CSV table of C-alpha atoms and ligand atoms in Angstrom, one decimal:
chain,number,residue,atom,x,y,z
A,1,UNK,CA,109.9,204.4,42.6
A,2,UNK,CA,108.8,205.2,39.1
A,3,UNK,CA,108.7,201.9,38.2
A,4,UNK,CA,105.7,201.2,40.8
A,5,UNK,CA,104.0,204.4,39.7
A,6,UNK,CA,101.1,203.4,37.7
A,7,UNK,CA,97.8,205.7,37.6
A,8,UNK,CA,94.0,204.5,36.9
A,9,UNK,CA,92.8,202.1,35.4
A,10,UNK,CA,95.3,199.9,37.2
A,11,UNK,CA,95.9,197.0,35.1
A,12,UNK,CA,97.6,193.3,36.6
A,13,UNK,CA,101.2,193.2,35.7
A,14,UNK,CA,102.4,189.6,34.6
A,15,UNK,CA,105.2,188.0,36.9
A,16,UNK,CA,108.7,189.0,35.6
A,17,UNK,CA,109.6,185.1,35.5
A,18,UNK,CA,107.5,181.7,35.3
A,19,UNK,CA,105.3,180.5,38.4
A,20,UNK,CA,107.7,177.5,38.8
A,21,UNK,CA,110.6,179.0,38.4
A,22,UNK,CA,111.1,180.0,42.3
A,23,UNK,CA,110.6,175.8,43.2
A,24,UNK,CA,111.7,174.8,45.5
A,25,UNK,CA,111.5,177.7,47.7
A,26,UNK,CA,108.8,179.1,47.0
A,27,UNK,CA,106.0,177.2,45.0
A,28,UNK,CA,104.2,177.9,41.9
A,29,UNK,CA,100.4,177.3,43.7
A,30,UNK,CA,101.5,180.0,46.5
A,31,UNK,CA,102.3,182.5,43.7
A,32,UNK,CA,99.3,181.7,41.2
A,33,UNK,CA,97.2,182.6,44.4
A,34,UNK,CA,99.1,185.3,45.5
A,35,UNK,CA,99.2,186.8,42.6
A,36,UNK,CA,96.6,186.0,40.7
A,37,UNK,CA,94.1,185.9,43.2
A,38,UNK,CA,95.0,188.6,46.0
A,39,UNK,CA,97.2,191.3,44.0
A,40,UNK,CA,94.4,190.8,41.1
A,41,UNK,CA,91.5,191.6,44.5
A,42,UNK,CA,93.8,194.8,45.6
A,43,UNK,CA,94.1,195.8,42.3
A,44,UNK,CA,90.2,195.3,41.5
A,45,UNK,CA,89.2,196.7,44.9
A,46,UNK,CA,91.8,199.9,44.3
A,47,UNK,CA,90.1,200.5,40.3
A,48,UNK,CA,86.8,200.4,42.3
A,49,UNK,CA,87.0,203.2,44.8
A,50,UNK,CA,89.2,205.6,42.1
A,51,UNK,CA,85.8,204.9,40.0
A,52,UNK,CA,83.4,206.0,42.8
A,53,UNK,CA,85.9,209.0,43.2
A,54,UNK,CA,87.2,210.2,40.1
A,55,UNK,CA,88.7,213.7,41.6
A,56,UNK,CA,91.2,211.0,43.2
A,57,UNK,CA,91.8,209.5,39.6
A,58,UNK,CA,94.8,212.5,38.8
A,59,UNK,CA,97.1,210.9,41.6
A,60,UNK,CA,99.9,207.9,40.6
A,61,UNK,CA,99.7,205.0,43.1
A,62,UNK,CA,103.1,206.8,45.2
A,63,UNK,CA,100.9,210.4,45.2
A,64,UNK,CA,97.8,208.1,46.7
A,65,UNK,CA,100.1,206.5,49.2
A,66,UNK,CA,102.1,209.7,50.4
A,67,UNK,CA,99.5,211.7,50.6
A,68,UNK,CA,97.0,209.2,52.3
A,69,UNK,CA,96.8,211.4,55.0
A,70,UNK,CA,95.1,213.7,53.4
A,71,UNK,CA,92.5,211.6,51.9
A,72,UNK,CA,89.0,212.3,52.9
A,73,UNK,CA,88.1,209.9,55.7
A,74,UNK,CA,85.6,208.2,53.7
A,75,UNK,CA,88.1,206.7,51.7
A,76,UNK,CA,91.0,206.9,53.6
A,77,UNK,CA,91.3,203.3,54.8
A,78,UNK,CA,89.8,201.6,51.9
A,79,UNK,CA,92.7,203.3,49.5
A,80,UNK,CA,95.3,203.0,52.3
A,81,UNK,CA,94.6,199.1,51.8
A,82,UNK,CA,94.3,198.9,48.5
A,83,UNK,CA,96.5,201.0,47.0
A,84,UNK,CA,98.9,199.8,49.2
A,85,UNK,CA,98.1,196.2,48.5
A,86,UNK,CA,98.9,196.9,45.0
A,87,UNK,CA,102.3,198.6,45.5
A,88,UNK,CA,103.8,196.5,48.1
A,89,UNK,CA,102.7,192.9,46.1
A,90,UNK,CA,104.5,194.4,42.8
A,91,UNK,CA,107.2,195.2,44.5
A,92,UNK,CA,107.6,191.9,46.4
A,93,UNK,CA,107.0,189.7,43.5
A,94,UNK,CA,109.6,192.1,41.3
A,95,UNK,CA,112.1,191.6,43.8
A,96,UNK,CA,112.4,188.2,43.9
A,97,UNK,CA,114.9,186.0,41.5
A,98,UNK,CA,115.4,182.8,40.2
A,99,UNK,CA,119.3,184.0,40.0
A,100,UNK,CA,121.1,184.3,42.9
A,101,UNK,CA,122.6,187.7,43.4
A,102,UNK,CA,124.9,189.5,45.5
A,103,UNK,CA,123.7,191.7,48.4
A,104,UNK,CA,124.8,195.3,47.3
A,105,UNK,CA,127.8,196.4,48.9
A,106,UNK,CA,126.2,199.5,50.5
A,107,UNK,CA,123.6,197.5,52.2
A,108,UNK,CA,126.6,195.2,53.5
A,109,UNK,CA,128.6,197.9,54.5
A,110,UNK,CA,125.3,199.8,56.6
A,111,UNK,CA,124.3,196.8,58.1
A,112,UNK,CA,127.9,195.2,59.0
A,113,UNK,CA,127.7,192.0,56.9
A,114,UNK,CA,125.1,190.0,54.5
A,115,UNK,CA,124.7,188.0,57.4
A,116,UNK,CA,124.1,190.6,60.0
A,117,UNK,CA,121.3,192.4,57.5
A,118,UNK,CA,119.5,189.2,56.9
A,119,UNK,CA,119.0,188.5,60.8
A,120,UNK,CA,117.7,191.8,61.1
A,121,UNK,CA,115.1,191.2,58.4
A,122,UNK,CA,114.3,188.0,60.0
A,123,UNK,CA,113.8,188.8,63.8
A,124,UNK,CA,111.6,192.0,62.5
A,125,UNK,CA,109.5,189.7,60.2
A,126,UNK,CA,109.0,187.1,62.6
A,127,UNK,CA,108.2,189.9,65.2
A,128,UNK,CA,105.6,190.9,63.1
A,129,UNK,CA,102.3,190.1,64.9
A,130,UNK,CA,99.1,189.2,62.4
A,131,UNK,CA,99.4,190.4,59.1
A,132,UNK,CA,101.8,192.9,57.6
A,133,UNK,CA,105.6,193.1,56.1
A,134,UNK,CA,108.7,193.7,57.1
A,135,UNK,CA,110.6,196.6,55.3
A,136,UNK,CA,114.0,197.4,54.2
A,137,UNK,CA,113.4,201.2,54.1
A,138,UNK,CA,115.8,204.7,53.5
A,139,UNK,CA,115.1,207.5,55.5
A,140,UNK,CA,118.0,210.6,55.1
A,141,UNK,CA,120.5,208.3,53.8
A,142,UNK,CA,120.3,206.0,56.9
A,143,UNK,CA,118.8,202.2,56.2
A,144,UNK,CA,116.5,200.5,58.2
A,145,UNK,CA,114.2,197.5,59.1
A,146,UNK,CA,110.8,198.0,60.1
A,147,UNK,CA,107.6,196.1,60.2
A,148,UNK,CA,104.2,197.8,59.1
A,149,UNK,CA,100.8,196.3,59.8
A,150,UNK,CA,98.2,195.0,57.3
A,151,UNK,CA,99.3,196.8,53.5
A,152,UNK,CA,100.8,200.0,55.6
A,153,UNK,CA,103.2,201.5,53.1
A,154,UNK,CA,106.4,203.1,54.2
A,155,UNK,CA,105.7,206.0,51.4
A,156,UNK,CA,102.8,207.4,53.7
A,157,UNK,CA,105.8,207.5,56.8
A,158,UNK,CA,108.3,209.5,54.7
A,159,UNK,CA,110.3,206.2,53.8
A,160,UNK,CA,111.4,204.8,50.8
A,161,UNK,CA,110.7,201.6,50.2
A,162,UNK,CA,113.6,199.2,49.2
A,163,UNK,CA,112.5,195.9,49.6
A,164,UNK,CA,109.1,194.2,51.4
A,165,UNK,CA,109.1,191.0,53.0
A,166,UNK,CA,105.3,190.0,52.8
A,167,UNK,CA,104.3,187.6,55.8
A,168,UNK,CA,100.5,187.6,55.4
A,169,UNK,CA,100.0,183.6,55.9
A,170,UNK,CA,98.6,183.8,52.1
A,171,UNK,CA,102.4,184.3,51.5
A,172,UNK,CA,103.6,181.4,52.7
A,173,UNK,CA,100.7,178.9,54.2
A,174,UNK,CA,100.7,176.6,51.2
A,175,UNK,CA,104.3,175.8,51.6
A,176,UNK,CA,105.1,176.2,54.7
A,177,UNK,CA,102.1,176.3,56.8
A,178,UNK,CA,103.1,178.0,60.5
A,179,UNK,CA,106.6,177.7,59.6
A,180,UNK,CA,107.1,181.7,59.0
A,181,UNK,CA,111.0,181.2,59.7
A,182,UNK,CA,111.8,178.8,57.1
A,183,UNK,CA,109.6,180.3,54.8
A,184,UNK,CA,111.7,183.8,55.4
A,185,UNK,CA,115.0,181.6,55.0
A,186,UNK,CA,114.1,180.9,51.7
A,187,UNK,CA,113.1,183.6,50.4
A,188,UNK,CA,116.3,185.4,51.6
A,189,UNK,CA,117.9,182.7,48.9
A,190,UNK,CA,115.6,184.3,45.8
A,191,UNK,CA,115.7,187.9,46.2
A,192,UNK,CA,116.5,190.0,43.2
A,193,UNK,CA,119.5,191.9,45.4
A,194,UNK,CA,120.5,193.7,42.1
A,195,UNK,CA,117.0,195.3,41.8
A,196,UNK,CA,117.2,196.6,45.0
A,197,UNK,CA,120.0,197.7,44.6
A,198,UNK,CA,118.4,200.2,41.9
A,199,UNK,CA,116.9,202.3,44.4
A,200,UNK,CA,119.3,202.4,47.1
H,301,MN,MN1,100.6,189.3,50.2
């Protein structure tokens, strides 16, 4: 997860490729917003409270999130969406791919087929209710699929995070307005499956 582990002063990380270069499945407006605009708010929001609170200024973002339960109460919520908003949008936009990439073999193999893994993410995204994601996640070697609420991050539930499937309606509302299903189609074309496959 090192590569997610930044401490204070967050800083806004540029998108590993160009705004357009997802088109035609997801579009370049959807990102500049999304990126831009809400990651650079989580981010801004997260720099905020570690300023008011600078004996929490020691901790990387994956310390804040693990620990989150042990967060004064104070804070607790404000960090738990912040700092989680940061993590889980720079880990959604890094693990998406203009090139097309093989699903890792161990994720095939766990889950039955490509197939079979990618209708599991579905049917937990679409049963998402509101806002949240839809996780791949690691738990004692076994994989899984579970949907977290609001920026929830599967760090502060003992899992690791391998892959987040964000379906706020700021994901996906631009291009596909209520259409959460072919919005989730698509994406399942652009993800960076050899990332992933880095922390599997
Ligand atoms: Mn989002």
């Amino acid at each position: 997860m090192k590569k997610y582990d930044q401490h204070y002063p967050f800083t806004l990380p540029a998108l590993p490729y160009e705004y357009e270069a997802l088109e035609p499945y997801l579009d370049s407006a959807t990102l500049h917003y999304h990126h831009d605009k809400h990651l650079a708010t989580y981010l801004a929001n997260l720099n905020k409270i570690l300023e008011a609170n600078p004996e929490l200024q020691k901790y990387s973002l994956v310390e804040l999130l693990v620990n989150i339960d042990s967060i004064k109460p104070e804070v607790k919520t404000g960090l738990k969406n912040n700092a989680g908003g940061v993590f889980n949008h720079i880990m959604y936009f890094d693990l998406l791919s203009p090139v097309i990439e093989e699903v890792p073999a161990k994720l095939v193999e766990a889950f039955g087929s490509k197939e079979a893994l990618l209708e599991k993410i579905k049917k937990v995204a679409l049963g998402t209710f509101g806002s949240g994601f839809a996780w791949l996640v690691k738990k004692d070697g076994v994989y899984d699929v579970i949907s977290l609420p609001n920026q929830d991050n599967p760090l502060s539930l003992g899992y690791t995070p391998l892959l987040p499937v964000d379906v706020w309606e700021h994901a996906y509302y631009l291009g596909y307005q209520n259409k959460r299903g072919d919005y989730l189609d698509n994406l399942f074309k652009i993800i960076n499956w050899k990332e992933v496959a880095k922390n599997i």
